Amino acid sequence: MDQTPDILPQMPGQRLARGVARALRALDFVSVEEFVPTPGLRVDVLALGPKGEIWVIECKSNRADYMADQKWTGYLEWCDRFFWAVDADFPTELLPAGSGLILADAYGAEIIRMSPDTPLAAARRKVMVQKFARHAASRLQGLRDPTALISAWV
C-alpha cells in the first residue's frame, strides 16, 4: 500500500474509508462517503461499479465501534454487496461470516472475503444510482463553491 505522506482526516474510520476508496478506484469503482440511502441510515462508503453494481462498505476502527453499530442490517436492502472494512488489528472473528471483509488502512485496502451477490431490484438500483449522482455532484459543487451549499439552505 502506498505510504504517500499528506494531510489525513482526523478520525480512524475516515482514514479507513479513504484507503477503501483508493482500492475501489483501482477496481474501476467510484465512491462517496457518508451516504444516506434512506432517512435514519448513513453508510460510510457507497461504491458504484462499472456495470452499475452497488456496494456498501462499513468502516469499523475498533471493537467498540462495531459493537455499537445496530443499524448495519438495514444497509443490506440498499446494495448488491455488503462489506466491513477494518484495520489489521481488528478482531475479525466478531464480523458475520456471511458478509464481505476488507482489510484497510489510510493508504489502501484489499478485499479479503467477497460478499455474497444479492442483486437489487431494477427500480431500487435506479433510485440508488440517481441518489449517488446527486450526492456526488453536490459534493463536487461544494468543493468548487462552498457558499452554494449554504445558499441552498437559506
PDB file of N, CA and C in Angstrom, residues 25-105:
ATOM      1  N   ARG A  25     -11.206   2.379  -6.386  1.00  0.00           N
ATOM      2  CA  ARG A  25     -10.937   3.100  -7.630  1.00  0.00           C
ATOM      3  C   ARG A  25     -10.062   2.260  -8.554  1.00  0.00           C
ATOM      4  N   ALA A  26      -9.123   1.540  -7.955  1.00  0.00           N
ATOM      5  CA  ALA A  26      -8.262   0.653  -8.744  1.00  0.00           C
ATOM      6  C   ALA A  26      -9.061  -0.490  -9.375  1.00  0.00           C
ATOM      7  N   LEU A  27     -10.230  -0.800  -8.814  1.00  0.00           N
ATOM      8  CA  LEU A  27     -11.127  -1.827  -9.360  1.00  0.00           C
ATOM      9  C   LEU A  27     -12.187  -1.222 -10.280  1.00  0.00           C
ATOM     10  N   ASP A  28     -12.023   0.062 -10.629  1.00  0.00           N
ATOM     11  CA  ASP A  28     -12.928   0.799 -11.505  1.00  0.00           C
ATOM     12  C   ASP A  28     -14.268   1.120 -10.850  1.00  0.00           C
ATOM     13  N   PHE A  29     -14.286   1.198  -9.512  1.00  0.00           N
ATOM     14  CA  PHE A  29     -15.458   1.666  -8.779  1.00  0.00           C
ATOM     15  C   PHE A  29     -15.229   3.124  -8.402  1.00  0.00           C
ATOM     16  N   VAL A  30     -16.298   3.897  -8.378  1.00  0.00           N
ATOM     17  CA  VAL A  30     -16.257   5.246  -7.824  1.00  0.00           C
ATOM     18  C   VAL A  30     -17.032   5.203  -6.516  1.00  0.00           C
ATOM     19  N   SER A  31     -16.709   6.111  -5.611  1.00  0.00           N
ATOM     20  CA  SER A  31     -17.356   6.022  -4.301  1.00  0.00           C
ATOM     21  C   SER A  31     -17.612   7.392  -3.705  1.00  0.00           C
ATOM     22  N   VAL A  32     -18.555   7.397  -2.774  1.00  0.00           N
ATOM     23  CA  VAL A  32     -18.846   8.574  -1.963  1.00  0.00           C
ATOM     24  C   VAL A  32     -18.902   8.121  -0.508  1.00  0.00           C
ATOM     25  N   GLU A  33     -18.568   9.033   0.378  1.00  0.00           N
ATOM     26  CA  GLU A  33     -18.596   8.730   1.807  1.00  0.00           C
ATOM     27  C   GLU A  33     -19.817   9.381   2.453  1.00  0.00           C
ATOM     28  N   GLU A  34     -20.214   8.802   3.578  1.00  0.00           N
ATOM     29  CA  GLU A  34     -21.323   9.310   4.379  1.00  0.00           C
ATOM     30  C   GLU A  34     -22.568   9.532   3.530  1.00  0.00           C
ATOM     31  N   PHE A  35     -23.025   8.462   2.940  1.00  0.00           N
ATOM     32  CA  PHE A  35     -24.167   8.473   2.038  1.00  0.00           C
ATOM     33  C   PHE A  35     -25.420   8.013   2.790  1.00  0.00           C
ATOM     34  N   VAL A  36     -26.522   8.710   2.574  1.00  0.00           N
ATOM     35  CA  VAL A  36     -27.788   8.386   3.234  1.00  0.00           C
ATOM     36  C   VAL A  36     -28.730   7.757   2.210  1.00  0.00           C
ATOM     37  N   PRO A  37     -28.885   6.415   2.244  1.00  0.00           N
ATOM     38  CA  PRO A  37     -29.794   5.783   1.280  1.00  0.00           C
ATOM     39  C   PRO A  37     -31.260   6.037   1.597  1.00  0.00           C
ATOM     40  N   THR A  38     -31.555   6.195   2.882  1.00  0.00           N
ATOM     41  CA  THR A  38     -32.920   6.457   3.341  1.00  0.00           C
ATOM     42  C   THR A  38     -32.799   7.115   4.715  1.00  0.00           C
ATOM     43  N   PRO A  39     -33.762   7.924   5.116  1.00  0.00           N
ATOM     44  CA  PRO A  39     -33.651   8.578   6.426  1.00  0.00           C
ATOM     45  C   PRO A  39     -33.399   7.571   7.548  1.00  0.00           C
ATOM     46  N   GLY A  40     -32.454   7.913   8.405  1.00  0.00           N
ATOM     47  CA  GLY A  40     -32.115   7.061   9.537  1.00  0.00           C
ATOM     48  C   GLY A  40     -30.929   6.141   9.295  1.00  0.00           C
ATOM     49  N   LEU A  41     -30.472   6.053   8.050  1.00  0.00           N
ATOM     50  CA  LEU A  41     -29.301   5.235   7.727  1.00  0.00           C
ATOM     51  C   LEU A  41     -28.234   6.094   7.068  1.00  0.00           C
ATOM     52  N   ARG A  42     -26.976   5.889   7.467  1.00  0.00           N
ATOM     53  CA  ARG A  42     -25.847   6.582   6.837  1.00  0.00           C
ATOM     54  C   ARG A  42     -24.719   5.586   6.683  1.00  0.00           C
ATOM     55  N   VAL A  43     -24.388   5.251   5.443  1.00  0.00           N
ATOM     56  CA  VAL A  43     -23.309   4.301   5.191  1.00  0.00           C
ATOM     57  C   VAL A  43     -21.986   5.046   5.099  1.00  0.00           C
ATOM     58  N   ASP A  44     -20.917   4.376   5.502  1.00  0.00           N
ATOM     59  CA  ASP A  44     -19.603   5.018   5.471  1.00  0.00           C
ATOM     60  C   ASP A  44     -19.118   5.223   4.040  1.00  0.00           C
ATOM     61  N   VAL A  45     -19.211   4.192   3.215  1.00  0.00           N
ATOM     62  CA  VAL A  45     -18.788   4.289   1.811  1.00  0.00           C
ATOM     63  C   VAL A  45     -19.828   3.591   0.945  1.00  0.00           C
ATOM     64  N   LEU A  46     -20.278   4.287  -0.088  1.00  0.00           N
ATOM     65  CA  LEU A  46     -21.133   3.690  -1.100  1.00  0.00           C
ATOM     66  C   LEU A  46     -20.327   3.702  -2.393  1.00  0.00           C
ATOM     67  N   ALA A  47     -20.210   2.536  -3.019  1.00  0.00           N
ATOM     68  CA  ALA A  47     -19.411   2.414  -4.239  1.00  0.00           C
ATOM     69  C   ALA A  47     -20.301   2.000  -5.400  1.00  0.00           C
ATOM     70  N   LEU A  48     -20.012   2.579  -6.560  1.00  0.00           N
ATOM     71  CA  LEU A  48     -20.747   2.290  -7.789  1.00  0.00           C
ATOM     72  C   LEU A  48     -19.755   1.712  -8.789  1.00  0.00           C
ATOM     73  N   GLY A  49     -20.045   0.490  -9.247  1.00  0.00           N
ATOM     74  CA  GLY A  49     -19.139  -0.212 -10.144  1.00  0.00           C
ATOM     75  C   GLY A  49     -19.387   0.104 -11.605  1.00  0.00           C
ATOM     76  N   PRO A  50     -18.494  -0.371 -12.468  1.00  0.00           N
ATOM     77  CA  PRO A  50     -18.584  -0.069 -13.897  1.00  0.00           C
ATOM     78  C   PRO A  50     -19.813  -0.662 -14.581  1.00  0.00           C
ATOM     79  N   LYS A  51     -20.430  -1.662 -13.976  1.00  0.00           N
ATOM     80  CA  LYS A  51     -21.636  -2.270 -14.546  1.00  0.00           C
ATOM     81  C   LYS A  51     -22.882  -1.890 -13.753  1.00  0.00           C
ATOM     82  N   GLY A  52     -22.762  -0.852 -12.913  1.00  0.00           N
ATOM     83  CA  GLY A  52     -23.894  -0.389 -12.122  1.00  0.00           C
ATOM     84  C   GLY A  52     -24.060  -1.093 -10.795  1.00  0.00           C
ATOM     85  N   GLU A  53     -23.106  -1.961 -10.421  1.00  0.00           N
ATOM     86  CA  GLU A  53     -23.216  -2.652  -9.142  1.00  0.00           C
ATOM     87  C   GLU A  53     -23.013  -1.672  -7.994  1.00  0.00           C
ATOM     88  N   ILE A  54     -23.720  -1.908  -6.906  1.00  0.00           N
ATOM     89  CA  ILE A  54     -23.704  -1.009  -5.752  1.00  0.00           C
ATOM     90  C   ILE A  54     -23.220  -1.781  -4.533  1.00  0.00           C
ATOM     91  N   TRP A  55     -22.144  -1.283  -3.948  1.00  0.00           N
ATOM     92  CA  TRP A  55     -21.561  -1.894  -2.758  1.00  0.00           C
ATOM     93  C   TRP A  55     -21.645  -0.909  -1.600  1.00  0.00           C
ATOM     94  N   VAL A  56     -21.936  -1.426  -0.417  1.00  0.00           N
ATOM     95  CA  VAL A  56     -21.883  -0.649   0.817  1.00  0.00           C
ATOM     96  C   VAL A  56     -20.720  -1.179   1.641  1.00  0.00           C
ATOM     97  N   ILE A  57     -19.905  -0.258   2.144  1.00  0.00           N
ATOM     98  CA  ILE A  57     -18.773  -0.626   2.977  1.00  0.00           C
ATOM     99  C   ILE A  57     -18.872   0.143   4.283  1.00  0.00           C
ATOM    100  N   GLU A  58     -18.932  -0.600   5.380  1.00  0.00           N
ATOM    101  CA  GLU A  58     -18.943  -0.006   6.721  1.00  0.00           C
ATOM    102  C   GLU A  58     -17.539  -0.111   7.311  1.00  0.00           C
ATOM    103  N   CYS A  59     -16.993   1.010   7.723  1.00  0.00           N
ATOM    104  CA  CYS A  59     -15.643   1.078   8.272  1.00  0.00           C
ATOM    105  C   CYS A  59     -15.703   1.050   9.798  1.00  0.00           C
ATOM    106  N   LYS A  60     -15.038   0.079  10.382  1.00  0.00           N
ATOM    107  CA  LYS A  60     -15.021  -0.056  11.836  1.00  0.00           C
ATOM    108  C   LYS A  60     -13.583   0.005  12.334  1.00  0.00           C
ATOM    109  N   SER A  61     -13.323   0.982  13.191  1.00  0.00           N
ATOM    110  CA  SER A  61     -11.953   1.224  13.651  1.00  0.00           C
ATOM    111  C   SER A  61     -11.588   0.429  14.897  1.00  0.00           C
ATOM    112  N   ASN A  62     -12.578  -0.077  15.610  1.00  0.00           N
ATOM    113  CA  ASN A  62     -12.278  -0.864  16.810  1.00  0.00           C
ATOM    114  C   ASN A  62     -13.514  -1.679  17.217  1.00  0.00           C
ATOM    115  N   ARG A  63     -13.318  -2.526  18.204  1.00  0.00           N
ATOM    116  CA  ARG A  63     -14.377  -3.417  18.682  1.00  0.00           C
ATOM    117  C   ARG A  63     -15.608  -2.628  19.163  1.00  0.00           C
ATOM    118  N   ALA A  64     -15.388  -1.591  19.955  1.00  0.00           N
ATOM    119  CA  ALA A  64     -16.498  -0.804  20.490  1.00  0.00           C
ATOM    120  C   ALA A  64     -17.311  -0.155  19.363  1.00  0.00           C
ATOM    121  N   ASP A  65     -16.628   0.331  18.340  1.00  0.00           N
ATOM    122  CA  ASP A  65     -17.293   0.933  17.192  1.00  0.00           C
ATOM    123  C   ASP A  65     -18.206  -0.099  16.524  1.00  0.00           C
ATOM    124  N   TYR A  66     -17.721  -1.308  16.354  1.00  0.00           N
ATOM    125  CA  TYR A  66     -18.527  -2.372  15.752  1.00  0.00           C
ATOM    126  C   TYR A  66     -19.704  -2.754  16.651  1.00  0.00           C
ATOM    127  N   MET A  67     -19.452  -2.945  17.921  1.00  0.00           N
ATOM    128  CA  MET A  67     -20.497  -3.390  18.850  1.00  0.00           C
ATOM    129  C   MET A  67     -21.623  -2.358  18.972  1.00  0.00           C
ATOM    130  N   ALA A  68     -21.301  -1.088  18.784  1.00  0.00           N
ATOM    131  CA  ALA A  68     -22.306  -0.029  18.883  1.00  0.00           C
ATOM    132  C   ALA A  68     -23.168   0.079  17.626  1.00  0.00           C
ATOM    133  N   ASP A  69     -22.751  -0.550  16.528  1.00  0.00           N
ATOM    134  CA  ASP A  69     -23.472  -0.445  15.260  1.00  0.00           C
ATOM    135  C   ASP A  69     -24.651  -1.413  15.256  1.00  0.00           C
ATOM    136  N   GLN A  70     -25.835  -0.874  15.432  1.00  0.00           N
ATOM    137  CA  GLN A  70     -27.051  -1.694  15.449  1.00  0.00           C
ATOM    138  C   GLN A  70     -27.850  -1.584  14.148  1.00  0.00           C
ATOM    139  N   LYS A  71     -27.392  -0.736  13.219  1.00  0.00           N
ATOM    140  CA  LYS A  71     -28.184  -0.470  12.020  1.00  0.00           C
ATOM    141  C   LYS A  71     -27.675  -1.187  10.772  1.00  0.00           C
ATOM    142  N   TRP A  72     -26.551  -1.872  10.848  1.00  0.00           N
ATOM    143  CA  TRP A  72     -25.918  -2.379   9.629  1.00  0.00           C
ATOM    144  C   TRP A  72     -26.804  -3.312   8.815  1.00  0.00           C
ATOM    145  N   THR A  73     -27.658  -4.086   9.447  1.00  0.00           N
ATOM    146  CA  THR A  73     -28.513  -4.990   8.666  1.00  0.00           C
ATOM    147  C   THR A  73     -29.499  -4.216   7.787  1.00  0.00           C
ATOM    148  N   GLY A  74     -29.811  -2.990   8.173  1.00  0.00           N
ATOM    149  CA  GLY A  74     -30.673  -2.144   7.357  1.00  0.00           C
ATOM    150  C   GLY A  74     -30.027  -1.716   6.050  1.00  0.00           C
ATOM    151  N   TYR A  75     -28.703  -1.798   5.973  1.00  0.00           N
ATOM    152  CA  TYR A  75     -27.992  -1.409   4.749  1.00  0.00           C
ATOM    153  C   TYR A  75     -28.114  -2.471   3.658  1.00  0.00           C
ATOM    154  N   LEU A  76     -28.401  -3.699   4.041  1.00  0.00           N
ATOM    155  CA  LEU A  76     -28.373  -4.816   3.090  1.00  0.00           C
ATOM    156  C   LEU A  76     -29.380  -4.652   1.957  1.00  0.00           C
ATOM    157  N   GLU A  77     -30.517  -4.028   2.229  1.00  0.00           N
ATOM    158  CA  GLU A  77     -31.524  -3.870   1.180  1.00  0.00           C
ATOM    159  C   GLU A  77     -31.199  -2.732   0.209  1.00  0.00           C
ATOM    160  N   TRP A  78     -30.080  -2.039   0.417  1.00  0.00           N
ATOM    161  CA  TRP A  78     -29.695  -0.911  -0.419  1.00  0.00           C
ATOM    162  C   TRP A  78     -28.457  -1.185  -1.261  1.00  0.00           C
ATOM    163  N   CYS A  79     -27.998  -2.444  -1.305  1.00  0.00           N
ATOM    164  CA  CYS A  79     -26.764  -2.739  -2.045  1.00  0.00           C
ATOM    165  C   CYS A  79     -26.782  -4.151  -2.613  1.00  0.00           C
ATOM    166  N   ASP A  80     -25.895  -4.368  -3.578  1.00  0.00           N
ATOM    167  CA  ASP A  80     -25.693  -5.697  -4.146  1.00  0.00           C
ATOM    168  C   ASP A  80     -24.733  -6.523  -3.284  1.00  0.00           C
ATOM    169  N   ARG A  81     -23.777  -5.831  -2.675  1.00  0.00           N
ATOM    170  CA  ARG A  81     -22.791  -6.487  -1.812  1.00  0.00           C
ATOM    171  C   ARG A  81     -22.514  -5.585  -0.611  1.00  0.00           C
ATOM    172  N   PHE A  82     -22.300  -6.227   0.553  1.00  0.00           N
ATOM    173  CA  PHE A  82     -22.016  -5.502   1.789  1.00  0.00           C
ATOM    174  C   PHE A  82     -20.676  -5.976   2.347  1.00  0.00           C
ATOM    175  N   PHE A  83     -19.846  -5.000   2.753  1.00  0.00           N
ATOM    176  CA  PHE A  83     -18.519  -5.299   3.292  1.00  0.00           C
ATOM    177  C   PHE A  83     -18.280  -4.557   4.600  1.00  0.00           C
ATOM    178  N   TRP A  84     -17.463  -5.166   5.440  1.00  0.00           N
ATOM    179  CA  TRP A  84     -16.865  -4.485   6.587  1.00  0.00           C
ATOM    180  C   TRP A  84     -15.444  -4.130   6.181  1.00  0.00           C
ATOM    181  N   ALA A  85     -15.003  -2.933   6.518  1.00  0.00           N
ATOM    182  CA  ALA A  85     -13.606  -2.553   6.315  1.00  0.00           C
ATOM    183  C   ALA A  85     -13.005  -2.294   7.691  1.00  0.00           C
ATOM    184  N   VAL A  86     -11.918  -2.995   7.980  1.00  0.00           N
ATOM    185  CA  VAL A  86     -11.271  -2.903   9.281  1.00  0.00           C
ATOM    186  C   VAL A  86      -9.760  -2.851   9.082  1.00  0.00           C
ATOM    187  N   ASP A  87      -9.040  -2.460  10.137  1.00  0.00           N
ATOM    188  CA  ASP A  87      -7.586  -2.457  10.042  1.00  0.00           C
ATOM    189  C   ASP A  87      -7.021  -3.803  10.501  1.00  0.00           C
ATOM    190  N   ALA A  88      -5.716  -3.944  10.415  1.00  0.00           N
ATOM    191  CA  ALA A  88      -5.059  -5.215  10.709  1.00  0.00           C
ATOM    192  C   ALA A  88      -5.204  -5.643  12.164  1.00  0.00           C
ATOM    193  N   ASP A  89      -5.482  -4.717  13.076  1.00  0.00           N
ATOM    194  CA  ASP A  89      -5.603  -5.044  14.497  1.00  0.00           C
ATOM    195  C   ASP A  89      -7.028  -5.418  14.920  1.00  0.00           C
ATOM    196  N   PHE A  90      -7.979  -5.279  14.029  1.00  0.00           N
ATOM    197  CA  PHE A  90      -9.374  -5.534  14.379  1.00  0.00           C
ATOM    198  C   PHE A  90      -9.612  -7.033  14.561  1.00  0.00           C
ATOM    199  N   PRO A  91     -10.380  -7.433  15.596  1.00  0.00           N
ATOM    200  CA  PRO A  91     -10.706  -8.850  15.797  1.00  0.00           C
ATOM    201  C   PRO A  91     -11.784  -9.312  14.800  1.00  0.00           C
ATOM    202  N   THR A  92     -11.353  -9.771  13.637  1.00  0.00           N
ATOM    203  CA  THR A  92     -12.284 -10.080  12.546  1.00  0.00           C
ATOM    204  C   THR A  92     -13.244 -11.221  12.866  1.00  0.00           C
ATOM    205  N   GLU A  93     -12.954 -12.012  13.897  1.00  0.00           N
ATOM    206  CA  GLU A  93     -13.876 -13.093  14.265  1.00  0.00           C
ATOM    207  C   GLU A  93     -15.216 -12.546  14.761  1.00  0.00           C
ATOM    208  N   LEU A  94     -15.276 -11.264  15.107  1.00  0.00           N
ATOM    209  CA  LEU A  94     -16.531 -10.635  15.524  1.00  0.00           C
ATOM    210  C   LEU A  94     -17.489 -10.415  14.349  1.00  0.00           C
ATOM    211  N   LEU A  95     -16.953 -10.308  13.156  1.00  0.00           N
ATOM    212  CA  LEU A  95     -17.756  -9.947  11.989  1.00  0.00           C
ATOM    213  C   LEU A  95     -18.541 -11.142  11.460  1.00  0.00           C
ATOM    214  N   PRO A  96     -19.772 -10.907  11.016  1.00  0.00           N
ATOM    215  CA  PRO A  96     -20.585 -12.008  10.476  1.00  0.00           C
ATOM    216  C   PRO A  96     -19.908 -12.667   9.275  1.00  0.00           C
ATOM    217  N   ALA A  97     -19.881 -13.984   9.266  1.00  0.00           N
ATOM    218  CA  ALA A  97     -19.212 -14.737   8.203  1.00  0.00           C
ATOM    219  C   ALA A  97     -19.857 -14.518   6.835  1.00  0.00           C
ATOM    220  N   GLY A  98     -21.130 -14.199   6.779  1.00  0.00           N
ATOM    221  CA  GLY A  98     -21.827 -14.027   5.506  1.00  0.00           C
ATOM    222  C   GLY A  98     -21.675 -12.655   4.879  1.00  0.00           C
ATOM    223  N   SER A  99     -20.768 -11.848   5.394  1.00  0.00           N
ATOM    224  CA  SER A  99     -20.549 -10.516   4.820  1.00  0.00           C
ATOM    225  C   SER A  99     -19.131 -10.424   4.288  1.00  0.00           C
ATOM    226  N   GLY A 100     -18.914  -9.429   3.432  1.00  0.00           N
ATOM    227  CA  GLY A 100     -17.591  -9.231   2.872  1.00  0.00           C
ATOM    228  C   GLY A 100     -16.644  -8.621   3.895  1.00  0.00           C
ATOM    229  N   LEU A 101     -15.349  -8.813   3.659  1.00  0.00           N
ATOM    230  CA  LEU A 101     -14.317  -8.294   4.556  1.00  0.00           C
ATOM    231  C   LEU A 101     -13.229  -7.621   3.750  1.00  0.00           C
ATOM    232  N   ILE A 102     -12.928  -6.387   4.127  1.00  0.00           N
ATOM    233  CA  ILE A 102     -11.856  -5.614   3.502  1.00  0.00           C
ATOM    234  C   ILE A 102     -10.876  -5.226   4.592  1.00  0.00           C
ATOM    235  N   LEU A 103      -9.605  -5.501   4.366  1.00  0.00           N
ATOM    236  CA  LEU A 103      -8.546  -5.073   5.270  1.00  0.00           C
ATOM    237  C   LEU A 103      -7.998  -3.762   4.715  1.00  0.00           C
ATOM    238  N   ALA A 104      -8.013  -2.705   5.549  1.00  0.00           N
ATOM    239  CA  ALA A 104      -7.689  -1.375   5.038  1.00  0.00           C
ATOM    240  C   ALA A 104      -6.803  -0.597   6.000  1.00  0.00           C
ATOM    241  N   ASP A 105      -6.162   0.412   5.449  1.00  0.00           N
ATOM    242  CA  ASP A 105      -5.521   1.458   6.231  1.00  0.00           C
ATOM    243  C   ASP A 105      -5.773   2.755   5.467  1.00  0.00           C
TER     244      ASP A 105
END
